[in-house]
Coordinates of C-alpha atoms in Angstrom, one line a residue:
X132 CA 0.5 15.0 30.2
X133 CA 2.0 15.9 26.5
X134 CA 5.2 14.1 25.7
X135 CA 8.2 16.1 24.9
X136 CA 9.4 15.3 21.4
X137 CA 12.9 16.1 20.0
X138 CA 12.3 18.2 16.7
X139 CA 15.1 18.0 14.1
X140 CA 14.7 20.3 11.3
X141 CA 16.7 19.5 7.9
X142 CA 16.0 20.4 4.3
X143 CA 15.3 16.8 2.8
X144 CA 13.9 13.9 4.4
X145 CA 14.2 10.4 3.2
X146 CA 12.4 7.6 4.2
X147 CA 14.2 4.3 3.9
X148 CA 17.7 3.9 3.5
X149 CA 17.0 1.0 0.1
X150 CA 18.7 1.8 -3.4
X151 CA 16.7 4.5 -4.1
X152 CA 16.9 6.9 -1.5
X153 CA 20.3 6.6 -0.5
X154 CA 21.1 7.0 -4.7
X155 CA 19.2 10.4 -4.3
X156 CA 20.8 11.8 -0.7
X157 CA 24.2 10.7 -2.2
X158 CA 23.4 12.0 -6.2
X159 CA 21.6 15.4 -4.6
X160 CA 24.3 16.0 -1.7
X161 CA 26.9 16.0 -4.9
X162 CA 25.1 18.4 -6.7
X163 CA 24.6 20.9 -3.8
X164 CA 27.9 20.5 -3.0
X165 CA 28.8 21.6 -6.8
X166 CA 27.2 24.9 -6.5
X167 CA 28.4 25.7 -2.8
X168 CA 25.3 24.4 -1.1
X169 CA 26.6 22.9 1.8
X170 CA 24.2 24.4 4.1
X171 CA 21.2 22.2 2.8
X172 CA 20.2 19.5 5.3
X173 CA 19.9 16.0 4.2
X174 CA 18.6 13.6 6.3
X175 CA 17.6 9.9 5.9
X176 CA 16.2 7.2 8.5
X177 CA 15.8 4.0 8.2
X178 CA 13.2 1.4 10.5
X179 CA 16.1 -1.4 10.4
X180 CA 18.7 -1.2 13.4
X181 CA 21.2 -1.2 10.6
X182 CA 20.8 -0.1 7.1
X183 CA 20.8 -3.5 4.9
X184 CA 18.7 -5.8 7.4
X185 CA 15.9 -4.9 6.2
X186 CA 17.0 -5.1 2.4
X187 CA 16.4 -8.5 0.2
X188 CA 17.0 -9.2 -3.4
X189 CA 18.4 -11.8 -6.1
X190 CA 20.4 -9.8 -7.5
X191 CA 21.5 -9.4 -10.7
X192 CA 22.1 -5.6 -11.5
X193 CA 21.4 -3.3 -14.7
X194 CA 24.7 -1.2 -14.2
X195 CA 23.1 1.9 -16.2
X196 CA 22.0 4.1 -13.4
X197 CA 25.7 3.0 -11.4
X198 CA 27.7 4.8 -14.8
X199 CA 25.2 7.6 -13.9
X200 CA 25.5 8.1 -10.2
X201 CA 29.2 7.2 -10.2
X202 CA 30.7 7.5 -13.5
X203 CA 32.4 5.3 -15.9
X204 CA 34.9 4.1 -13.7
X205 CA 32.3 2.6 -11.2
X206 CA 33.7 -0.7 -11.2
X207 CA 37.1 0.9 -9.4
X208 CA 35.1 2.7 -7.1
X209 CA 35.0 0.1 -4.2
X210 CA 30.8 -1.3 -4.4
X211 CA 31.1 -4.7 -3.7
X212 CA 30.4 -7.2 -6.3
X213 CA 30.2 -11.1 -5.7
X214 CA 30.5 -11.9 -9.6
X215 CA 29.8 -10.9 -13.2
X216 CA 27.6 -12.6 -15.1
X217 CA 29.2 -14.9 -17.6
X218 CA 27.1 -17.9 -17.7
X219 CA 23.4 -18.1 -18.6
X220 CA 20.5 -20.7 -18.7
X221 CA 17.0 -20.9 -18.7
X222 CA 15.0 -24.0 -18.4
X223 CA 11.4 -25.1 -17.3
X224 CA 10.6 -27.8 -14.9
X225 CA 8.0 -30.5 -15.7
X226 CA 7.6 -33.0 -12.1
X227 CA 10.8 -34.7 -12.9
X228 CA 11.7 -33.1 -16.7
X229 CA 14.2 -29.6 -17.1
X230 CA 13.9 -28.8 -20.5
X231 CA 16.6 -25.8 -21.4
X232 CA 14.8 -23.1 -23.5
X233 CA 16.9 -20.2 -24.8
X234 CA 17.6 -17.4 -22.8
X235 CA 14.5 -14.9 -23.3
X236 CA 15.6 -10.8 -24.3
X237 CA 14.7 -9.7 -21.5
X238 CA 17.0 -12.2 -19.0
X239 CA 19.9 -11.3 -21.1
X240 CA 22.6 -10.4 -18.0
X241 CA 26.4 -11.4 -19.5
X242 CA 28.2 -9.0 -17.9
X243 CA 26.0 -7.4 -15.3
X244 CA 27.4 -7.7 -11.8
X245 CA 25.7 -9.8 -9.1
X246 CA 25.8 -8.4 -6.1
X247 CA 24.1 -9.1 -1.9
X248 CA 21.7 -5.7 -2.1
X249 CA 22.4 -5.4 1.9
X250 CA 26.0 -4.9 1.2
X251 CA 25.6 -2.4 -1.8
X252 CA 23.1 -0.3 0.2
X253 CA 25.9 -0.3 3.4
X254 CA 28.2 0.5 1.0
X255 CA 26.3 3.6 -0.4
X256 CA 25.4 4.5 3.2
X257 CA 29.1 5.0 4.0
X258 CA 29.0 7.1 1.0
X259 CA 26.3 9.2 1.8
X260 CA 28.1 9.6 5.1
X261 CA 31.3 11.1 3.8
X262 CA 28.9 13.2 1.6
X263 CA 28.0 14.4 5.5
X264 CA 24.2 13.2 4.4
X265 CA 22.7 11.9 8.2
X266 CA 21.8 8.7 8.2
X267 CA 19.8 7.6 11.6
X268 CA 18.9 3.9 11.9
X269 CA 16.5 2.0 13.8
X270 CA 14.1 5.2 13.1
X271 CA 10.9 3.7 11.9
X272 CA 8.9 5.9 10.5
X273 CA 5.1 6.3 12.0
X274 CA 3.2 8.9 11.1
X275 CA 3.5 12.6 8.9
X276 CA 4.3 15.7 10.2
X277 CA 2.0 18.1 9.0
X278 CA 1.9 22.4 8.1
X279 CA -0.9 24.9 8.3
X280 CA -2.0 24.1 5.2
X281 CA -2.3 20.5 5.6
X282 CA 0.9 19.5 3.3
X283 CA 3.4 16.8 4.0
X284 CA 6.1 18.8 6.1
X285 CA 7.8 15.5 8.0
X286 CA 7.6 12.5 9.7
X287 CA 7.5 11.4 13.0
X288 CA 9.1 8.4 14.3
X289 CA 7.9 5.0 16.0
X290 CA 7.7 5.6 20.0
X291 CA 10.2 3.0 21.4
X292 CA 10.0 0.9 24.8
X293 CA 6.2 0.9 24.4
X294 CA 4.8 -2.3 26.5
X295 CA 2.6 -4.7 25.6
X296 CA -1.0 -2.7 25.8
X297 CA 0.8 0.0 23.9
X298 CA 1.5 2.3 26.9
X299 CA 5.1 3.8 27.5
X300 CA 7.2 1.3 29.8
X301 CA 10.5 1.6 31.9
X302 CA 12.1 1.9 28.6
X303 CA 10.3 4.3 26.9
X304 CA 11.9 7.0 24.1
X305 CA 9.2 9.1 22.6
X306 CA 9.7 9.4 18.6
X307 CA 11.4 12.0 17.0
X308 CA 9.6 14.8 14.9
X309 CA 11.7 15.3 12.2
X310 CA 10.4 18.3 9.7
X311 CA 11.7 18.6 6.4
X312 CA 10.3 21.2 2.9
X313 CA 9.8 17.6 1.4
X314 CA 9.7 13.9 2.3
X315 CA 10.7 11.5 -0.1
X316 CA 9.6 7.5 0.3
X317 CA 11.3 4.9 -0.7
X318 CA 10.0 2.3 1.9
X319 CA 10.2 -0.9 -0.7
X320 CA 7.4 -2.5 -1.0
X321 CA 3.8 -2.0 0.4
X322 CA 5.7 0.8 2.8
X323 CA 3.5 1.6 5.4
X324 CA 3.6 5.7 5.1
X325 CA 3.2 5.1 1.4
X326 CA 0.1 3.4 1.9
X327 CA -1.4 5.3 4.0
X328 CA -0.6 8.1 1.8
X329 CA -1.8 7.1 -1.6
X330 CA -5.3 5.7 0.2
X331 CA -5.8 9.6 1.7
X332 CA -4.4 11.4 -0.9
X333 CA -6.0 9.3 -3.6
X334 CA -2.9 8.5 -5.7
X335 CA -3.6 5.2 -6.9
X336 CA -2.4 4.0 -10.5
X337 CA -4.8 3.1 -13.2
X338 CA -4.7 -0.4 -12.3
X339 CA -4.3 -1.7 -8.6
X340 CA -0.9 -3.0 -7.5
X341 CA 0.1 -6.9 -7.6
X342 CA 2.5 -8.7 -6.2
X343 CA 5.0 -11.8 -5.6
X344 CA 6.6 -13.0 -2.3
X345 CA 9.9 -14.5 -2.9
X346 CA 12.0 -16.7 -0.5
X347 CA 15.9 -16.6 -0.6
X348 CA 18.4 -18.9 0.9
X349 CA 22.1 -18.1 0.5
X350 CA 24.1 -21.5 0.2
X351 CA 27.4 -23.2 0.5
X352 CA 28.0 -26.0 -2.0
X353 CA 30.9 -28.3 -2.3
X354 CA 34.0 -27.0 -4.3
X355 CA 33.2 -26.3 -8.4
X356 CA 29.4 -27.3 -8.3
X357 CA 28.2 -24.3 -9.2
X358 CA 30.7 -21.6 -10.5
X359 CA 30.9 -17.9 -9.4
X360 CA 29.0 -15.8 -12.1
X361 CA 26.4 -18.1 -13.9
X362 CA 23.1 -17.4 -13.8
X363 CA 20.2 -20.1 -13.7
X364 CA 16.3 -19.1 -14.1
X365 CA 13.3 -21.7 -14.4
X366 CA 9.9 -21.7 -14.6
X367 CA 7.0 -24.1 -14.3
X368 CA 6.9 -26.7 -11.3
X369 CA 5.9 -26.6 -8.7
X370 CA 3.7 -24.2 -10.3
X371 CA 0.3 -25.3 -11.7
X372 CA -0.1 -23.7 -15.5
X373 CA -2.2 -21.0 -14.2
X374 CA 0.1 -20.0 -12.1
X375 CA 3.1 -17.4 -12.6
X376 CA 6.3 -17.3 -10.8
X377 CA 9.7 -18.9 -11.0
X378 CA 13.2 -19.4 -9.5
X379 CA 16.7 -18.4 -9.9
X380 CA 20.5 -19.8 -8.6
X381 CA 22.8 -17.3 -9.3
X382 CA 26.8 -18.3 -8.2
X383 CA 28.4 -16.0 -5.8
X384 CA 32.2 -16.2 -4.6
X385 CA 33.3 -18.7 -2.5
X386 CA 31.0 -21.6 -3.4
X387 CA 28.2 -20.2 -2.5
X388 CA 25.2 -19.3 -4.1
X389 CA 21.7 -17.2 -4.1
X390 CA 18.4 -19.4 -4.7
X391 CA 15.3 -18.2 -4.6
X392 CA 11.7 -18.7 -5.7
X393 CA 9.1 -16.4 -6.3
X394 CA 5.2 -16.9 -6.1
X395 CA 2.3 -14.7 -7.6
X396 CA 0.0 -13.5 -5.3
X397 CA -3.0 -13.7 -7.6
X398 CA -2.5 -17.4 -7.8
X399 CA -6.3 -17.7 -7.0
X400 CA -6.0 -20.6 -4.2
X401 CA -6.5 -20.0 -0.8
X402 CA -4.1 -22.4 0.1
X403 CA -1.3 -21.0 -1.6
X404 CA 1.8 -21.3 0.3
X405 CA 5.2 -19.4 -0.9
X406 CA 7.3 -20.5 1.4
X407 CA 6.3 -24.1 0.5
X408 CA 6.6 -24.0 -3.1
X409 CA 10.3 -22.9 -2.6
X410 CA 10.9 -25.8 -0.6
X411 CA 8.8 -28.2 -3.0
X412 CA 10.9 -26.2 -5.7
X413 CA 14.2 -27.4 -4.0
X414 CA 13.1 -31.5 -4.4
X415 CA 12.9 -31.2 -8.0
X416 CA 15.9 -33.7 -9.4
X417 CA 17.3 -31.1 -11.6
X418 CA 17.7 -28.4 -8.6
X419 CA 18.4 -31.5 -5.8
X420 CA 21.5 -32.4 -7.8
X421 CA 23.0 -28.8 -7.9
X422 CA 21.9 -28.5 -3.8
X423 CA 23.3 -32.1 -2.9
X424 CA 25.8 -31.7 -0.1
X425 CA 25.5 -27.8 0.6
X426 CA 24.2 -26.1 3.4
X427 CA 22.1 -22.9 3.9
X428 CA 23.6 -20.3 5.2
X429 CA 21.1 -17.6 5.5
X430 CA 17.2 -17.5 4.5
X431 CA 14.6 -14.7 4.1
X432 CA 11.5 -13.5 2.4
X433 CA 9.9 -10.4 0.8
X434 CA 7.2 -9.6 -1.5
X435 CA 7.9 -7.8 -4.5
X436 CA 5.9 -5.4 -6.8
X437 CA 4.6 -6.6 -9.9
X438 CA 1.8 -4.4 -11.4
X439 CA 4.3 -2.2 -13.5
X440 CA 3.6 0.6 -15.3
X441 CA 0.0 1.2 -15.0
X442 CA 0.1 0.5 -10.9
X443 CA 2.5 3.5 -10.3
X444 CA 0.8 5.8 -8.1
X445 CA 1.5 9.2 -8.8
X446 CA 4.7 10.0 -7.3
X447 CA 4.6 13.6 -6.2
X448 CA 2.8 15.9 -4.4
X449 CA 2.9 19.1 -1.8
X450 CA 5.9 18.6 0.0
X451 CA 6.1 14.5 -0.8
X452 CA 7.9 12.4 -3.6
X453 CA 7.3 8.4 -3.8
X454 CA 10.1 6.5 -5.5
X455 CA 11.6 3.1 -5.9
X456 CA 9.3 -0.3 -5.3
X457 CA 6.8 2.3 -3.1
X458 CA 6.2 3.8 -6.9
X459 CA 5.2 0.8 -8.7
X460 CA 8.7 0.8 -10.8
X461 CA 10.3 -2.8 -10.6
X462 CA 10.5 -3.8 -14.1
X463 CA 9.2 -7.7 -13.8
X464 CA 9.8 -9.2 -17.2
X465 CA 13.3 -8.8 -16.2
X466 CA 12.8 -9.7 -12.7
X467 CA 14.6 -6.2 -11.7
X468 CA 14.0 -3.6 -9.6
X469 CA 17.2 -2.2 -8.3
X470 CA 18.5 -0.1 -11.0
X471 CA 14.9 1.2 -11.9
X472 CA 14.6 2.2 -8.1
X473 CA 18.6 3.9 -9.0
X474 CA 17.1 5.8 -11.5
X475 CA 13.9 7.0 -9.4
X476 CA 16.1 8.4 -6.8
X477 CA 18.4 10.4 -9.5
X478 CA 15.0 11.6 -11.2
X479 CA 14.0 12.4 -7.9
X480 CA 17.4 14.1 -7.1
X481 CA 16.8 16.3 -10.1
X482 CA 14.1 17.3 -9.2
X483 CA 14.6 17.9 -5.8
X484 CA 17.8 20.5 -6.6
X485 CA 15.3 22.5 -8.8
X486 CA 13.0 23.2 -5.6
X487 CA 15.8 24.2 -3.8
X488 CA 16.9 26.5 -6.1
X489 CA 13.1 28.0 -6.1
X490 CA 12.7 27.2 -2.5
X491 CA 9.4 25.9 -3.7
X492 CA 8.1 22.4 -3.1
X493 CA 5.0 22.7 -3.9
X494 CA 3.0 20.0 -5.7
X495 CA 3.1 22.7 -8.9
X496 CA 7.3 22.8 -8.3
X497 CA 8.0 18.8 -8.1
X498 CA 5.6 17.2 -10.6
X499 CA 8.6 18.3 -13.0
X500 CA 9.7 14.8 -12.0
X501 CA 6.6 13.4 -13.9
X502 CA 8.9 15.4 -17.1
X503 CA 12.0 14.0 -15.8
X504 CA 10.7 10.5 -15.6
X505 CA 8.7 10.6 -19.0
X506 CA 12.3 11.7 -20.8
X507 CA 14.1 9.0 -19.3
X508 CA 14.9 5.1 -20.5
X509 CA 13.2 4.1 -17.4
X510 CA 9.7 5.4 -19.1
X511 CA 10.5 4.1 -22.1
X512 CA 11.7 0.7 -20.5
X513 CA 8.9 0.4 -18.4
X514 CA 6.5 1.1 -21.0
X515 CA 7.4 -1.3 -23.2
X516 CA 6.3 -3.9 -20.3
X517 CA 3.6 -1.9 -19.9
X518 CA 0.9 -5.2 -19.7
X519 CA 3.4 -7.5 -18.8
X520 CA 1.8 -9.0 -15.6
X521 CA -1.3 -8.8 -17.2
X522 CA -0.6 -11.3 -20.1
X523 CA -0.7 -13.5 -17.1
X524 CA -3.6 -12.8 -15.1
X525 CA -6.3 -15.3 -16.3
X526 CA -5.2 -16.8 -18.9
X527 CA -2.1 -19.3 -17.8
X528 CA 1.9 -19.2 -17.9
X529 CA 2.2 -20.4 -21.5
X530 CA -0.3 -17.8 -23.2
X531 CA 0.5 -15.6 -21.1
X532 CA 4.6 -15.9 -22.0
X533 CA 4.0 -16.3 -25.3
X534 CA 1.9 -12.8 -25.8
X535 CA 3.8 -10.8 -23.7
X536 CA 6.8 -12.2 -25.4
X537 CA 5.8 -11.2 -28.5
X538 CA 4.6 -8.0 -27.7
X539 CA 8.3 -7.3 -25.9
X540 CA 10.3 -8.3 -29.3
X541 CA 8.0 -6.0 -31.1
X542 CA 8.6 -3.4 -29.1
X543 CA 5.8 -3.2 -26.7
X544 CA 2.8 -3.3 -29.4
X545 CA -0.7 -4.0 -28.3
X546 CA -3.5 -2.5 -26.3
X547 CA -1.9 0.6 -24.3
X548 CA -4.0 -0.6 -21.0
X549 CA -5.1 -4.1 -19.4
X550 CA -7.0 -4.2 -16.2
X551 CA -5.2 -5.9 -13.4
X552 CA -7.5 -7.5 -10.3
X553 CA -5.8 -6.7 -7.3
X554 CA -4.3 -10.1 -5.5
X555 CA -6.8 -10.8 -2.9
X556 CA -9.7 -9.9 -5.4
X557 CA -8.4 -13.1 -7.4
X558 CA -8.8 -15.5 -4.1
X559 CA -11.3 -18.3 -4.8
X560 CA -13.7 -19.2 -1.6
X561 CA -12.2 -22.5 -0.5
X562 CA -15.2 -24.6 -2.0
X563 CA -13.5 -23.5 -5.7
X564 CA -10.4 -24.1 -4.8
X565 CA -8.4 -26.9 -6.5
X566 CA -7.7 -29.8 -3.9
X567 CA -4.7 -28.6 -1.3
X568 CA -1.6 -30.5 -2.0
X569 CA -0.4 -33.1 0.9
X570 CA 2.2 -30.9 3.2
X571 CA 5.7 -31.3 2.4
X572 CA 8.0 -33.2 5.0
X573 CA 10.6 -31.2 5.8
X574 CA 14.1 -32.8 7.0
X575 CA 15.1 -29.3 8.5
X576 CA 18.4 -29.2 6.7
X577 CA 17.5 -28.5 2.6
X578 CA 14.0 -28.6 3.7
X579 CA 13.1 -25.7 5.9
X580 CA 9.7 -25.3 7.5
X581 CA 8.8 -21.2 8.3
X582 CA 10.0 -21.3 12.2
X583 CA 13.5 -22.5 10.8
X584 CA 13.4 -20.0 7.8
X585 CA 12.5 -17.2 10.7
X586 CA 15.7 -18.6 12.4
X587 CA 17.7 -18.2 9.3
X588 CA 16.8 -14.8 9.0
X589 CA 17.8 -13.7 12.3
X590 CA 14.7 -12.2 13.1
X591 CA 14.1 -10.9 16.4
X592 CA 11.3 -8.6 17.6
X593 CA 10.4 -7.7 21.9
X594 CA 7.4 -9.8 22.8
X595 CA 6.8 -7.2 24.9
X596 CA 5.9 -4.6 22.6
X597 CA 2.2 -4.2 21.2
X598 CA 1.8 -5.7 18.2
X599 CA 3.0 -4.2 14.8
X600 CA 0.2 -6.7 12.5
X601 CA -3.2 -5.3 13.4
X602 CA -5.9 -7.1 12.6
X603 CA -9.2 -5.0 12.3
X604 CA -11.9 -7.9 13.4
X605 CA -10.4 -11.2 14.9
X606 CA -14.0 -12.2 15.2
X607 CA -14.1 -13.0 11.3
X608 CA -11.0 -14.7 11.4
X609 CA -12.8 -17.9 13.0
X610 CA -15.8 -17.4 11.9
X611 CA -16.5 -16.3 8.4
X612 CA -13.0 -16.5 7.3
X613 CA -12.4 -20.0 8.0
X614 CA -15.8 -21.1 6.5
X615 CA -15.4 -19.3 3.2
X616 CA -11.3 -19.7 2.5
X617 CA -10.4 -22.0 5.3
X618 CA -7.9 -18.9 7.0
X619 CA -5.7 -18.4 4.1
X620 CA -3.0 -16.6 6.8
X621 CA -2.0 -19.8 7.7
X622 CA -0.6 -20.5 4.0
X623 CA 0.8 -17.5 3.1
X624 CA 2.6 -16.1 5.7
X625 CA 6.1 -17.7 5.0
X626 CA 6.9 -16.8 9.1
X627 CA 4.1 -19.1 11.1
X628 CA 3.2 -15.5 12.2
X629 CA -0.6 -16.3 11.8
X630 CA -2.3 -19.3 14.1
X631 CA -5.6 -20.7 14.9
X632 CA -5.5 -22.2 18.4
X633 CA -7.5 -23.0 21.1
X634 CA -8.5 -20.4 23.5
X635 CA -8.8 -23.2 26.6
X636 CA -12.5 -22.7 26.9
X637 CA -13.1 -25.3 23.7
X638 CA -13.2 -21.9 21.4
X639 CA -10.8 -21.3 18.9
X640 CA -9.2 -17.9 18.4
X641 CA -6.1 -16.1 16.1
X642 CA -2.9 -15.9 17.5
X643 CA -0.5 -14.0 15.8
X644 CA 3.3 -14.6 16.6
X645 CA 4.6 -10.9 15.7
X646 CA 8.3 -11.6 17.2
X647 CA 8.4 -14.0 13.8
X648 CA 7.8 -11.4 11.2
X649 CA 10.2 -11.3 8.5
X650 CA 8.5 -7.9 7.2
X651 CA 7.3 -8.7 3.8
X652 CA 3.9 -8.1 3.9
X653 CA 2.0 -10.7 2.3
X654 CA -0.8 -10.5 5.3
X655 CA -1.3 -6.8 4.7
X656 CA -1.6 -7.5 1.0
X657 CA -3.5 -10.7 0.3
X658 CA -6.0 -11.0 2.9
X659 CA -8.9 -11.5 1.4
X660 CA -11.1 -9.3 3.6
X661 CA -7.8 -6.7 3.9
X662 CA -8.2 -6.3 7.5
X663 CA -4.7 -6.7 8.3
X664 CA -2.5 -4.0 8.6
X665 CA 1.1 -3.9 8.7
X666 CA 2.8 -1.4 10.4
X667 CA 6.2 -0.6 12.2
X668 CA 7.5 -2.1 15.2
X669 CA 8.3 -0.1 17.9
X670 CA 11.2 -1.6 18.8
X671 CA 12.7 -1.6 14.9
X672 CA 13.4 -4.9 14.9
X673 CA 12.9 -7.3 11.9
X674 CA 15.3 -9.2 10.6
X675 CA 19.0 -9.3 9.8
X676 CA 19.8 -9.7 6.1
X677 CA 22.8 -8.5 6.2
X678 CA 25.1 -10.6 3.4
X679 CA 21.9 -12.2 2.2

């Protein structure tokens, strides 16, 4: 028997209530509201219960696209700010060494605010709000609404109260079709509509997209250690020098700071482990000293886009616009991507008034934003780091810093494209490999293995729904998988989602422990067969970043 589905027909939807979507309701619902437009729909959902638990970031915030969406008086306009940046420092760790290098260009903050990304984005969700922009949460996205002529016209949302086998049960709410002229993503990172629209539409950049996971841990530290508004970045251990990656303590109000440490996922061994470089990271003397007698309040993880400028996909099409991290547009010599997202969604918001005024959203009608964004400073910043990440690839941190370094104080010179090699491309079959390192010991208080980090995240999915990680042959998990890289899942998953047990027959099998997931994707990215995909759970769950 057909389900009933509730239709809901607005003007503009957006997918994903981050920095760049809600920038463009709020920046677009302004402008329509300017020329007496109020009877345009605006509509964004977002897969999180509540908009910022999905959200993670440093972070440490260009303020351009802020002037822009809310003029020179932003600062007075109520976003909440933990501290501005008045203190910087850069150093790079040797095993017991912290040698203090000046502060690159490009990590030049003083005066930047630092904010918690999950209360900025609450924050401009109450704005779109008053705007009288609708803002539905815990309304994953699942699949596209399509019209007669086979262009993007919507999205229907995630069934809910679906059981285990993926049948409706006593609970069950069929998903929403929502329509809308176009449909703007702005999923973050490795979205899973985005995906599956750049593989059928064919919208994939010149080079493939690469990434990072990061872990974060908001602390508490005794009184003065470590003062509101300085910002600390290093590099090197416990990094090898092929490696790339690095950490930052940025000081928030209170006492309490931001820590985190990001990994490359082309870091070529299959036993790479994120989650346990961060805590490895954390015994170093120099960072055990600022760390000693603190507690963590909160932790998390996420994966971040690093390709740059030649992995944009193209970000437009009939009926569809792609903006933010989904678009390739994190700017990671500066290890931002929240005002570059800011400034998608007010390209996008420009562009997106234009088609209204046509009534035409046709691919023809919104590649203007192509225009928009080649006329902007986020082209011209972006492609100045055009082969930023590519410095890297192959050839170690310090020739890797030291080109791209130059090439960024002269302006971006050099070769217009590298080739990037996607992440799980650069995994070496386990009889390469460098020898594993011993496992860390963790104590469970500064040392946090995953279960405890999952804890800290407040993550919380039904065990009674199907699973949202689908794995496309379990077979080669314990066979081929674990003969040639010796089941990397088990390494880079920073959540213990990914198992190899015993089945009780003597066998062993993969169990995957999908109420853990912290939703940053590294399976669906660095699986080196790419059989796992992520998707949405049906019961929008995931975790609760909220102040993180």
């Amino acid at each position: 028997m057909p389900i009933e589905r509730e239709e809901l027909p607005v003007d503009i939807l957006f997918v994903g209530a981050g920095p760049a979507c809600l920038t463009s309701a709020l920046h677009l619902k302004k402008q329509l509201t300017a020329m007496g437009r109020e009877d345009v729909e605006i509509a964004v959902i977002e897969k999180a219960q509540t908009v910022g638990s999905h959200i993670l970031s440093g972070a440490v915030v260009d303020p351009r696209p802020l002037v822009e969406l809310l003029g020179e008086d932003w600062r007075d306009s109520g976003i909440p700010v933990e501290s501005w940046v008045d203190q910087e420092e850069v150093r790079h760790l040797s095993t017991t060494g912290a040698l203090r290098i000046p502060v690159p260009p490009m990590l030049k903050n003083h005066g930047f605010p630092v904010i918690s990304l999950s209360e900025m984005v609450t924050w401009l969700k109450d704005r779109c709000e008053e705007a009288e922009v609708m803002v539905f949460e815990g309304f994953p996205g699942h699949q596209f609404l399509h019209d007669a002529k086979g262009h993007i016209a919507g999205v229907r949302t995630m069934d809910k109260g679906l059981d285990a086998s993926g049948n409706p049960g006593p609970g069950f709410e069929p998903g929403a079709d929502i329509s809308a002229k176009c449909t703007v993503l702005g999923e973050g990172v490795r979205g899973s509509l985005t995906r599956q629209l750049i593989d059928e539409q064919k919208l994939q950049g010149r080079n493939p997209q690469i990434y990072g996971t990061g872990g974060k841990e908001l602390w508490k530290l005794p009184e003065g250690r470590f003062p509101a508004g300085k910002v600390l970045h290093t590099s090197g251990w416990p990094l090898s020098s092929t490696q790339y990656g690095g950490s930052w303590i940025y000081g928030l109000s209170g006492d309490r700071v931001s820590i985190g440490f990001v990994t490359a996922l082309d870091a070529q061994q299959p036993w790479t482990d994120p989650w346990e470089n961060f805590q490895r990271w954390k015994q170093h003397p120099f960072i055990a000293e600022i760390l000693e007698g603190g507690e963590i309040l909160k932790a998390g993880a996420k994966c971040l886009p690093e390709g740059g400028y030649w992995s944009r996909p193209r970000p437009w099409g009939n009926g569809f616009l792609i903006i933010g991290d989904a678009g390739s547009n994190l700017n990671v010599s500066r290890l931002k991507g929240v005002h570059t997202s800011m400034k998608t969604g007010l390209l996008a918001a420009e562009t997106l008034l234009e088609a209204i005024r046509k009534d035409d959203f046709s691919a023809e009608s919104l590649c203007s934003y192509d225009e928009r964004f080649n006329n902007s400073w986020l082209k011209q910043e972006l492609w100045r780091v055009r082969n930023y990440r590519a410095e890297f690839q192959g050839r170690g941190f310090w020739s890797g810093a030291i080109r791209a370094g130059i090439k960024y104080v002269l302006g971006g010179i050099g070769k217009e494209f590298i080739p990037l090699k996607a992440d799980h491309d650069e995994m070496l079959k386990i009889h390469h490999a460098e020898p594993r390192p011993e496992p860390l010991e963790y104590d469970g208080e500064k040392l946090i293995d995953k279960v405890t980090q999952v804890y800290h995240s407040g993550s919380v999915h039904s065990e009674h729904q199907p699973s949202h990680l689908k794995v496309a042959d379990t077979d080669l998990c314990i066979s081929r998988c674990k003969e040639e890289y010796g089941n990397p899942c088990q390494h880079f998953c920073p959540a213990n989602v990914y198992e190899i047990v015993d089945d009780d027959s003597g066998q062993e099998k993969l169990q995957i422990n999908h109420s853990n997931c912290v939703h940053c994707k590294t399976c669906d990215i660095l699986d080196p067969y790419q059989v796992i995909t992520w998707t949405v759970p049906s019961d929008a769950g995931g975790p609760k970043y909220l102040g993180l």
